[in-house]
Amino acid sequence: MFSKILIANRGEIALRVLRACKELGIPAVAVHSTADAEAMHVRLAEESVCIGPPAARESYLNIPQILAACEITGADAVHPGYGFLSENARFAEILAAHKITFIGPTAEHIRIMGDKIEAKRTAKRLGIPVVPGSEGITSDAHAQKAAGEIGFPVLVKAAAGGGGRGMKVAYTPEVLLEAIATARAEAKAAFGDDTVYLEKYLDKPRHIEIQVLGDGKGYAVHLGERDCSLQRRHQKVWEEAPSPAIDEKARKKIATTVAKAMGDLGYSGAGTIEFLYQDGEFYFIEMNTRLQVEHPVTEAITGVDLVKEQIRVAAGLGISFRQEDVKLKGHAIECRINAEDPRTFAPSPGRITYYHPPGGLGVRVDSGVYQGYKIPPYYDSLIGKLIIHAPTRQECLARLRRALDEFVVDGISSTVPLFRSLVDNVDIAHGDYDIHWLEKHLAGE
Ligand code: ADP
């Protein structure tokens, strides 16, 4: 096992990883920017190192500083959490060159899946169903021809995409070139890479993703699916497991296909294969080669600690269970609590003057905030996650409703009231929503 793990992240996920390290009896090191000196992950860690000023590129994305923190503290492994350096193949390689283990997949697998064109090609080769579309676009004439073959509307997507950026829908051939130009410009600005490709635009899909764990030696298990169809600007807001939209047969078919594919790839650690699901068909869109924000809903229904499994696999100890041991139990829902105005979604950093998280059976709150904590304005607005587990979906919604009623966050605005309104919505109660539902609902349609 590792002698010390450095957690190269902040906020709730740094705390989540720290908790796993503590339970495994592995000393952990927190790193932080000057803006995060008072953060909970720093307070609770045995050791912490300041790695730079507030701007992420000078601290949480600063590879030399993180490396130096490993050297100073004697950490022999790094858990990257999600975001920041978690899908940076170069970082994984640099750590390896310094004999430090990256708790995640190989640099090669990160690289393949980080390029969406390459990822789709690989998925197809492994027998995973993909969204019909083009590979890279070589010329305007090529784009028009490819779009014609796919059929309008088409979606222009950035190969390096993430966080829903660099995506544009073209409904007719007349607007295709303009959509490509806009997507390219957005992708160039966000990722420094303007490669785009075309995909069939699905008009009413659900977002359903499969959680996998690979041992890196040819064996992978799946932990069922998560339904993340409630989105705003292509960003997940509410996630649940199992999906209210698929049955046992559909689940088994897609999840088994994916687990076999990841075994064949030799994938190591935790990963998520994301699909759009429409009219009974699954279409691969991308793979995330890291732990996801919404991993707790899977933990709730399987009883598996995903972070501990990631650490075990990275240490060469393999996965602690087999596929046949996995039993899905009950229903789980996660709400992402953001420091944002619940109507305008404008960020709301500042001091939390009063804080009372809910508790009780089946209620989990993953959050790094506390009463008196000042939310810095430099990072994303996620301040916590409320995860509810209950025997049935209906009981889960009832438990979520009462947990939201208990939740008090004063001094800043939070999205708690948004969830309080969603939990009573009839479409939500019926599980009847696609990826466009939330935005239409928010627009009052
Ligand atoms: P990112 O990496 O930027 O998050 P994804 O490929 O994961 O991009 O897509 C994010 C979201 O965008 C999906 O969950 C879905 O809401 C929407 N989306 C992506 N591809 C399509 C498509 N072909 N048709 C319709 N919506 C799509």
Coordinates of C-alpha atoms and ligand atoms in Angstrom, one line a residue:
M1 CA 0.0 0.0 0.0
F2 CA 1.1 3.6 -0.4
S3 CA 2.9 5.3 2.5
K4 CA 1.3 8.7 1.9
I5 CA -1.2 10.1 -0.6
L6 CA -1.3 13.7 -1.7
I7 CA -4.7 15.0 -2.6
A8 CA -4.3 17.4 -5.6
N9 CA -7.7 19.1 -5.3
R10 CA -9.9 21.2 -3.1
G11 CA -13.5 21.5 -1.8
E12 CA -15.8 18.6 -1.2
I13 CA -13.9 16.1 -3.3
A14 CA -10.6 16.7 -1.5
L15 CA -12.5 16.0 1.7
R16 CA -14.1 12.9 0.2
V17 CA -10.7 11.5 -0.8
L18 CA -9.2 12.4 2.6
R19 CA -12.0 10.4 4.4
A20 CA -11.1 7.3 2.3
C21 CA -7.4 7.7 3.2
K22 CA -8.2 8.0 6.9
E23 CA -10.4 4.9 6.9
L24 CA -7.6 3.0 5.0
G25 CA -5.1 4.2 7.6
I26 CA -3.0 6.0 4.9
P27 CA -1.5 9.4 5.9
A28 CA -2.7 12.1 3.5
V29 CA -1.4 15.5 2.5
A30 CA -3.8 18.3 1.6
V31 CA -2.6 21.1 -0.8
H32 CA -4.2 24.5 -1.0
S33 CA -4.0 27.9 -2.6
T34 CA -3.7 31.0 -0.3
A35 CA -7.5 31.4 -0.8
D36 CA -8.2 28.0 0.7
A37 CA -6.0 28.2 3.9
E38 CA -9.2 27.9 6.0
A39 CA -10.8 25.1 4.0
M40 CA -12.1 22.0 5.7
H41 CA -9.9 19.6 3.7
V42 CA -6.9 21.6 5.0
R43 CA -8.2 21.6 8.6
L44 CA -8.8 17.9 8.7
A45 CA -5.7 16.7 7.0
E46 CA -2.7 15.7 9.1
E47 CA -0.4 17.7 6.8
S48 CA -0.9 20.5 4.3
V49 CA 1.1 22.5 1.9
C50 CA 0.3 25.8 0.4
I51 CA 1.0 25.6 -3.4
G52 CA 0.4 29.1 -4.6
P53 CA -2.0 32.1 -5.1
P54 CA -5.7 31.8 -5.7
A55 CA -5.7 31.4 -9.5
A56 CA -6.0 27.7 -10.3
R57 CA -3.3 27.8 -12.9
E58 CA -0.8 29.0 -10.3
S59 CA -1.9 26.5 -7.6
Y60 CA -4.2 23.5 -8.3
L61 CA -3.0 23.3 -11.9
N62 CA 0.6 24.1 -11.1
I63 CA 2.4 20.8 -11.7
P64 CA 5.9 21.8 -10.5
Q65 CA 4.4 23.0 -7.2
I66 CA 2.4 19.8 -6.7
L67 CA 5.5 17.8 -7.4
A68 CA 7.5 19.8 -4.9
A69 CA 4.8 19.2 -2.3
C70 CA 5.1 15.4 -2.9
E71 CA 8.9 15.7 -2.5
I72 CA 8.7 17.7 0.7
T73 CA 6.1 15.5 2.3
G74 CA 7.3 12.1 0.9
A75 CA 4.0 11.3 -0.8
D76 CA 4.3 8.3 -3.1
A77 CA 0.9 8.6 -4.7
V78 CA -1.4 11.4 -5.9
H79 CA -5.2 11.4 -6.0
P80 CA -6.4 14.1 -8.5
G81 CA -10.1 14.1 -7.6
Y82 CA -12.2 15.4 -10.5
G83 CA -11.5 18.5 -12.6
F84 CA -8.1 20.3 -12.3
L85 CA -5.4 17.7 -13.2
S86 CA -7.5 14.6 -13.1
E87 CA -7.6 14.1 -16.9
N88 CA -4.2 15.5 -17.7
A89 CA -2.1 12.7 -19.3
R90 CA 1.1 14.8 -19.0
F91 CA 0.6 15.1 -15.3
A92 CA 0.3 11.3 -15.0
E93 CA 3.5 10.9 -17.0
I94 CA 5.4 13.4 -15.0
L95 CA 4.4 11.7 -11.8
A96 CA 5.5 8.3 -13.2
A97 CA 8.9 9.8 -14.1
H98 CA 9.3 10.8 -10.5
K99 CA 8.2 7.4 -9.2
I100 CA 5.0 8.7 -7.8
T101 CA 1.8 6.8 -8.6
F102 CA -1.1 8.6 -10.3
I103 CA -4.3 7.2 -8.8
G104 CA -6.1 6.8 -12.1
P105 CA -5.8 5.1 -15.4
T106 CA -2.7 5.1 -17.7
A107 CA -1.7 8.3 -19.5
E108 CA -2.4 6.5 -22.7
H109 CA -6.0 5.8 -21.8
I110 CA -6.5 9.4 -20.5
R111 CA -5.2 10.7 -23.8
I112 CA -7.4 8.5 -26.0
M113 CA -10.5 9.4 -24.1
G114 CA -9.6 13.1 -23.8
D115 CA -9.9 13.4 -27.6
K116 CA -13.5 12.8 -28.3
I117 CA -12.9 11.8 -31.9
E118 CA -10.3 9.2 -30.8
A119 CA -12.6 8.1 -27.9
K120 CA -15.5 7.4 -30.3
R121 CA -13.3 5.5 -32.6
T122 CA -12.0 3.4 -29.7
A123 CA -15.5 2.8 -28.3
K124 CA -16.7 1.7 -31.7
R125 CA -13.8 -0.8 -32.1
L126 CA -14.6 -2.2 -28.6
G127 CA -18.3 -2.9 -29.6
I128 CA -19.9 0.1 -27.8
P129 CA -22.7 1.7 -29.7
V130 CA -21.9 5.3 -30.7
V131 CA -23.8 8.4 -32.0
P132 CA -23.7 8.5 -35.8
G133 CA -21.4 11.3 -36.9
S134 CA -18.3 12.4 -38.7
E135 CA -14.7 12.3 -37.6
G136 CA -12.7 15.5 -38.0
I137 CA -13.9 18.0 -40.6
T138 CA -11.4 18.7 -43.4
S139 CA -13.2 21.3 -45.5
D140 CA -16.5 23.2 -45.8
A141 CA -17.5 20.9 -48.6
H142 CA -16.6 17.9 -46.5
A143 CA -18.7 19.3 -43.6
Q144 CA -21.8 19.8 -45.8
K145 CA -21.5 16.3 -47.2
A146 CA -21.0 14.7 -43.8
A147 CA -23.9 16.7 -42.3
G148 CA -26.1 15.7 -45.2
E149 CA -25.3 12.0 -44.6
I150 CA -26.0 12.3 -40.9
G151 CA -29.2 14.3 -41.4
F152 CA -30.2 17.6 -39.9
P153 CA -30.2 18.8 -37.1
V154 CA -26.5 18.1 -36.5
L155 CA -24.4 19.0 -33.4
V156 CA -21.0 20.5 -33.9
K157 CA -18.8 19.4 -31.0
A158 CA -15.2 20.1 -30.0
A159 CA -12.8 17.2 -29.9
A160 CA -11.2 18.6 -26.8
G161 CA -14.6 19.5 -25.3
G162 CA -15.6 19.5 -21.7
G163 CA -18.2 21.2 -19.5
G164 CA -20.5 21.6 -22.5
R165 CA -18.3 24.2 -24.2
G166 CA -17.7 24.3 -27.9
M167 CA -21.1 22.7 -28.8
K168 CA -23.4 24.2 -31.4
V169 CA -26.6 22.8 -33.0
A170 CA -27.2 23.4 -36.7
Y171 CA -30.8 22.9 -37.7
T172 CA -30.3 23.5 -41.5
P173 CA -27.5 23.3 -44.1
E174 CA -27.6 27.2 -44.3
V175 CA -26.4 27.7 -40.8
L176 CA -23.9 24.8 -40.6
L177 CA -20.7 26.7 -41.5
E178 CA -21.6 29.4 -39.1
A179 CA -22.2 26.9 -36.3
I180 CA -18.8 25.3 -37.1
A181 CA -17.0 28.7 -36.9
T182 CA -18.6 29.5 -33.6
A183 CA -17.8 26.1 -32.1
R184 CA -14.2 26.4 -33.3
A185 CA -13.8 29.8 -31.8
E186 CA -15.3 28.7 -28.5
A187 CA -13.1 25.5 -28.5
K188 CA -10.0 27.5 -29.3
A189 CA -10.6 29.9 -26.5
A190 CA -11.5 27.2 -23.9
F191 CA -9.1 24.4 -24.8
G192 CA -6.5 25.8 -27.2
D193 CA -7.6 23.3 -29.8
D194 CA -10.2 24.1 -32.5
T195 CA -10.7 20.6 -33.9
V196 CA -14.5 19.9 -34.2
Y197 CA -16.6 17.1 -35.5
L198 CA -20.3 16.5 -36.3
E199 CA -22.8 14.3 -34.5
K200 CA -26.4 13.5 -35.0
Y201 CA -28.4 15.8 -32.7
L202 CA -30.7 13.8 -30.6
D203 CA -33.9 15.8 -29.8
K204 CA -35.1 14.2 -26.7
P205 CA -32.5 11.9 -25.2
R206 CA -31.8 11.0 -21.6
H207 CA -28.2 11.1 -20.3
I208 CA -27.4 7.7 -18.9
E209 CA -23.9 6.7 -17.9
I210 CA -22.3 3.5 -16.7
Q211 CA -19.8 3.4 -13.8
V212 CA -16.9 1.0 -14.3
L213 CA -13.9 -0.2 -12.4
G214 CA -11.0 -1.9 -14.2
D215 CA -8.1 -3.8 -12.6
G216 CA -5.7 -2.9 -15.5
K217 CA -5.1 -6.5 -16.2
G218 CA -8.1 -7.3 -18.4
Y219 CA -10.9 -7.5 -15.9
A220 CA -13.5 -4.8 -15.3
V221 CA -16.8 -4.6 -13.4
H222 CA -19.8 -2.3 -13.8
L223 CA -21.7 -0.7 -11.0
G224 CA -24.9 0.0 -12.9
E225 CA -26.0 3.3 -14.4
R226 CA -26.7 6.9 -13.3
D227 CA -29.3 9.0 -15.0
C228 CA -28.1 12.6 -15.3
S229 CA -30.7 14.0 -17.6
L230 CA -31.6 17.0 -15.4
Q231 CA -29.1 19.5 -16.8
R232 CA -28.7 23.2 -17.3
R233 CA -26.3 24.4 -20.0
H234 CA -25.2 20.8 -20.5
Q235 CA -24.1 20.7 -16.8
K236 CA -25.6 18.1 -14.5
V237 CA -27.8 19.4 -11.7
W238 CA -29.5 16.3 -10.3
E239 CA -28.4 12.6 -10.7
E240 CA -30.1 9.4 -9.8
A241 CA -29.5 5.7 -9.8
P242 CA -31.0 3.5 -11.1
S243 CA -32.4 5.4 -14.1
P244 CA -36.3 5.6 -14.0
A245 CA -36.2 5.1 -17.8
I246 CA -34.6 1.7 -18.2
D247 CA -35.4 -1.8 -17.1
E248 CA -33.3 -4.7 -15.8
K249 CA -32.9 -6.1 -19.3
A250 CA -31.7 -2.9 -20.9
R251 CA -29.4 -2.2 -18.0
K252 CA -27.8 -5.6 -18.1
K253 CA -27.2 -5.4 -21.9
I254 CA -25.5 -2.0 -22.0
A255 CA -23.6 -2.4 -18.7
T256 CA -22.3 -5.9 -19.6
T257 CA -21.1 -4.6 -23.0
V258 CA -19.3 -1.7 -21.4
A259 CA -17.6 -3.8 -18.7
K260 CA -16.4 -6.3 -21.3
A261 CA -15.1 -3.4 -23.5
M262 CA -13.2 -1.8 -20.6
G263 CA -11.7 -5.2 -19.6
D264 CA -10.6 -5.7 -23.2
L265 CA -9.1 -2.2 -23.2
G266 CA -7.1 -3.1 -20.1
Y267 CA -8.6 -0.1 -18.3
S268 CA -7.4 0.6 -14.8
G269 CA -9.3 2.3 -12.0
A270 CA -12.7 4.2 -12.1
G271 CA -14.2 5.4 -15.3
T272 CA -17.6 6.5 -16.6
I273 CA -18.9 5.8 -20.1
E274 CA -21.5 8.4 -21.0
F275 CA -24.5 7.7 -23.3
L276 CA -27.5 9.4 -24.7
Y277 CA -30.5 7.2 -24.6
Q278 CA -33.4 7.7 -26.9
D279 CA -36.1 5.4 -28.3
G280 CA -34.6 2.4 -26.6
E281 CA -31.1 2.9 -28.0
F282 CA -27.9 3.8 -26.3
Y283 CA -25.4 6.1 -28.0
F284 CA -21.9 6.6 -26.6
I285 CA -20.9 10.3 -26.3
E286 CA -17.7 10.3 -24.2
M287 CA -15.8 8.6 -21.4
N288 CA -14.5 10.3 -18.3
T289 CA -11.3 8.7 -17.0
R290 CA -11.8 9.8 -13.4
L291 CA -14.0 9.8 -10.4
Q292 CA -17.2 11.8 -11.1
V293 CA -19.0 14.4 -9.0
E294 CA -22.1 12.1 -8.9
H295 CA -20.2 8.9 -7.8
P296 CA -22.0 8.8 -4.4
V297 CA -25.4 7.7 -5.9
T298 CA -23.6 4.6 -7.2
E299 CA -22.0 4.1 -3.8
A300 CA -25.4 4.4 -2.2
I301 CA -27.0 1.6 -4.2
T302 CA -24.0 -0.7 -4.4
G303 CA -22.3 -0.2 -1.0
V304 CA -19.0 0.1 -2.8
D305 CA -16.5 2.8 -1.8
L306 CA -15.3 4.0 -5.2
V307 CA -12.4 6.0 -3.8
K308 CA -11.0 3.1 -1.8
E309 CA -11.3 0.9 -4.9
Q310 CA -9.4 3.4 -6.9
I311 CA -6.6 3.5 -4.3
R312 CA -6.5 -0.4 -4.1
V313 CA -6.3 -0.7 -7.9
A314 CA -3.6 1.9 -8.2
A315 CA -1.6 0.1 -5.5
G316 CA -1.8 -3.1 -7.5
L317 CA -4.2 -4.9 -5.1
G318 CA -7.0 -5.3 -7.6
I319 CA -10.7 -4.8 -7.2
S320 CA -12.0 -6.1 -3.9
F321 CA -15.1 -7.8 -5.4
R322 CA -16.3 -9.6 -8.5
Q323 CA -19.2 -8.6 -10.8
E324 CA -21.4 -11.3 -9.3
D325 CA -21.1 -9.7 -5.9
V326 CA -22.6 -6.5 -7.1
K327 CA -26.3 -6.1 -6.0
L328 CA -28.1 -2.9 -6.7
K329 CA -30.2 -1.9 -3.7
G330 CA -32.8 0.8 -3.5
H331 CA -32.8 4.2 -5.1
A332 CA -30.5 7.2 -4.7
I333 CA -30.7 10.8 -5.8
E334 CA -28.0 13.5 -5.6
C335 CA -28.6 17.3 -5.7
R336 CA -25.7 19.5 -6.5
I337 CA -25.8 22.4 -4.1
N338 CA -24.2 25.5 -5.7
A339 CA -23.5 28.9 -4.2
E340 CA -25.7 30.5 -6.8
D341 CA -28.9 32.4 -7.0
P342 CA -31.6 29.7 -7.5
R343 CA -33.3 31.8 -10.2
T344 CA -30.6 33.6 -12.1
F345 CA -27.7 31.1 -11.3
A346 CA -25.4 34.1 -10.7
P347 CA -22.5 33.0 -8.5
S348 CA -22.9 33.9 -4.8
P349 CA -19.6 33.7 -3.0
G350 CA -19.2 35.1 0.5
R351 CA -19.5 34.2 4.2
I352 CA -21.9 31.5 5.4
T353 CA -23.4 33.0 8.5
Y354 CA -25.5 30.0 9.5
Y355 CA -25.2 26.4 8.3
H356 CA -27.3 23.4 9.2
P357 CA -27.0 20.4 7.0
P358 CA -29.8 17.7 7.1
G359 CA -29.2 14.2 8.6
G360 CA -31.0 11.0 9.5
L361 CA -31.3 7.6 7.8
G362 CA -30.3 7.6 4.2
V363 CA -29.0 11.2 4.1
R364 CA -25.4 11.9 3.1
V365 CA -24.0 15.4 2.7
D366 CA -20.6 15.7 1.1
S367 CA -19.5 19.3 1.6
G368 CA -16.4 21.2 2.7
V369 CA -18.3 24.2 4.0
Y370 CA -19.1 25.1 7.6
Q371 CA -20.6 28.0 9.6
G372 CA -18.4 31.1 9.3
Y373 CA -16.7 29.7 6.2
K374 CA -16.1 32.2 3.4
I375 CA -16.6 30.8 -0.1
P376 CA -13.9 32.2 -2.3
P377 CA -14.9 33.6 -5.7
Y378 CA -12.1 31.9 -7.6
Y379 CA -13.4 28.4 -8.2
D380 CA -16.6 26.6 -9.3
S381 CA -19.7 27.2 -7.3
L382 CA -20.3 23.7 -6.1
I383 CA -20.4 23.8 -2.3
G384 CA -21.8 20.5 -1.5
K385 CA -23.9 17.5 -2.6
L386 CA -27.0 16.1 -0.9
I387 CA -27.3 12.4 -1.5
I388 CA -30.4 10.5 -0.5
H389 CA -30.9 6.8 -0.4
A390 CA -34.1 4.9 0.2
P391 CA -35.7 1.5 -0.7
T392 CA -37.8 2.9 -3.6
R393 CA -37.8 6.0 -5.8
Q394 CA -40.9 7.3 -4.1
E395 CA -39.5 7.0 -0.7
C396 CA -36.3 8.6 -1.9
L397 CA -38.3 11.7 -3.1
A398 CA -40.1 11.9 0.2
R399 CA -36.8 11.7 2.1
L400 CA -35.2 14.3 -0.2
R401 CA -38.1 16.6 0.4
R402 CA -37.8 16.5 4.2
A403 CA -33.9 16.7 4.0
L404 CA -34.2 19.9 1.9
D405 CA -36.6 21.3 4.4
E406 CA -33.9 20.8 7.1
F407 CA -31.1 22.3 5.0
V408 CA -30.2 25.8 6.1
V409 CA -27.5 27.8 4.4
D410 CA -27.6 31.5 5.3
G411 CA -25.4 34.5 4.2
I412 CA -25.2 33.4 0.6
S413 CA -27.7 32.2 -2.0
S414 CA -27.8 28.5 -2.7
T415 CA -29.7 26.2 -5.1
V416 CA -31.5 24.5 -2.2
P417 CA -34.8 26.2 -3.1
L418 CA -34.5 25.1 -6.7
F419 CA -34.4 21.4 -5.6
R420 CA -37.3 22.1 -3.1
S421 CA -39.4 23.1 -6.1
L422 CA -38.2 20.2 -8.3
V423 CA -39.0 17.5 -5.8
D424 CA -42.7 18.4 -5.9
N425 CA -42.9 18.5 -9.7
V426 CA -45.2 15.9 -11.3
D427 CA -42.8 15.1 -14.2
I428 CA -40.0 14.5 -11.8
A429 CA -42.3 12.4 -9.6
H430 CA -43.0 10.2 -12.7
G431 CA -39.3 10.2 -13.8
D432 CA -40.5 11.7 -17.0
Y433 CA -37.8 14.1 -18.2
D434 CA -35.1 14.3 -20.9
I435 CA -32.0 16.5 -21.1
H436 CA -34.0 19.5 -22.2
W437 CA -36.6 19.3 -19.5
L438 CA -35.0 21.4 -16.9
E439 CA -34.2 24.4 -19.1
K440 CA -37.7 24.4 -20.5
H441 CA -39.0 24.2 -17.0
L442 CA -36.8 27.1 -15.8
A443 CA -38.0 29.1 -18.8
G444 CA -41.6 28.5 -17.6
E445 CA -42.6 26.3 -20.5
Ligands
ADP1 P1 -18.9 17.7 -22.3 O1 -17.6 16.9 -22.3 O2 -18.7 19.1 -22.8 O3 -19.7 17.6 -21.1 P2 -20.6 15.7 -23.7 O4 -20.2 15.0 -24.9 O5 -20.4 14.9 -22.4 O6 -19.8 17.1 -23.5 O7 -22.1 16.2 -23.7 C1 -22.6 17.0 -22.7 C2 -24.1 17.1 -22.9 O8 -24.4 17.7 -24.1 C3 -24.9 15.8 -22.9 O9 -25.1 15.3 -21.6 C4 -26.1 16.2 -23.6 O10 -26.9 16.9 -22.8 C5 -25.6 17.1 -24.7 N1 -25.2 16.4 -25.9 C6 -24.0 15.9 -26.3 N2 -24.1 15.2 -27.5 C7 -25.4 15.3 -27.9 C8 -26.1 14.9 -29.1 N3 -25.5 14.2 -30.1 N4 -27.4 15.2 -29.2 C9 -28.0 15.9 -28.3 N5 -27.4 16.4 -27.2 C10 -26.1 16.1 -27.0

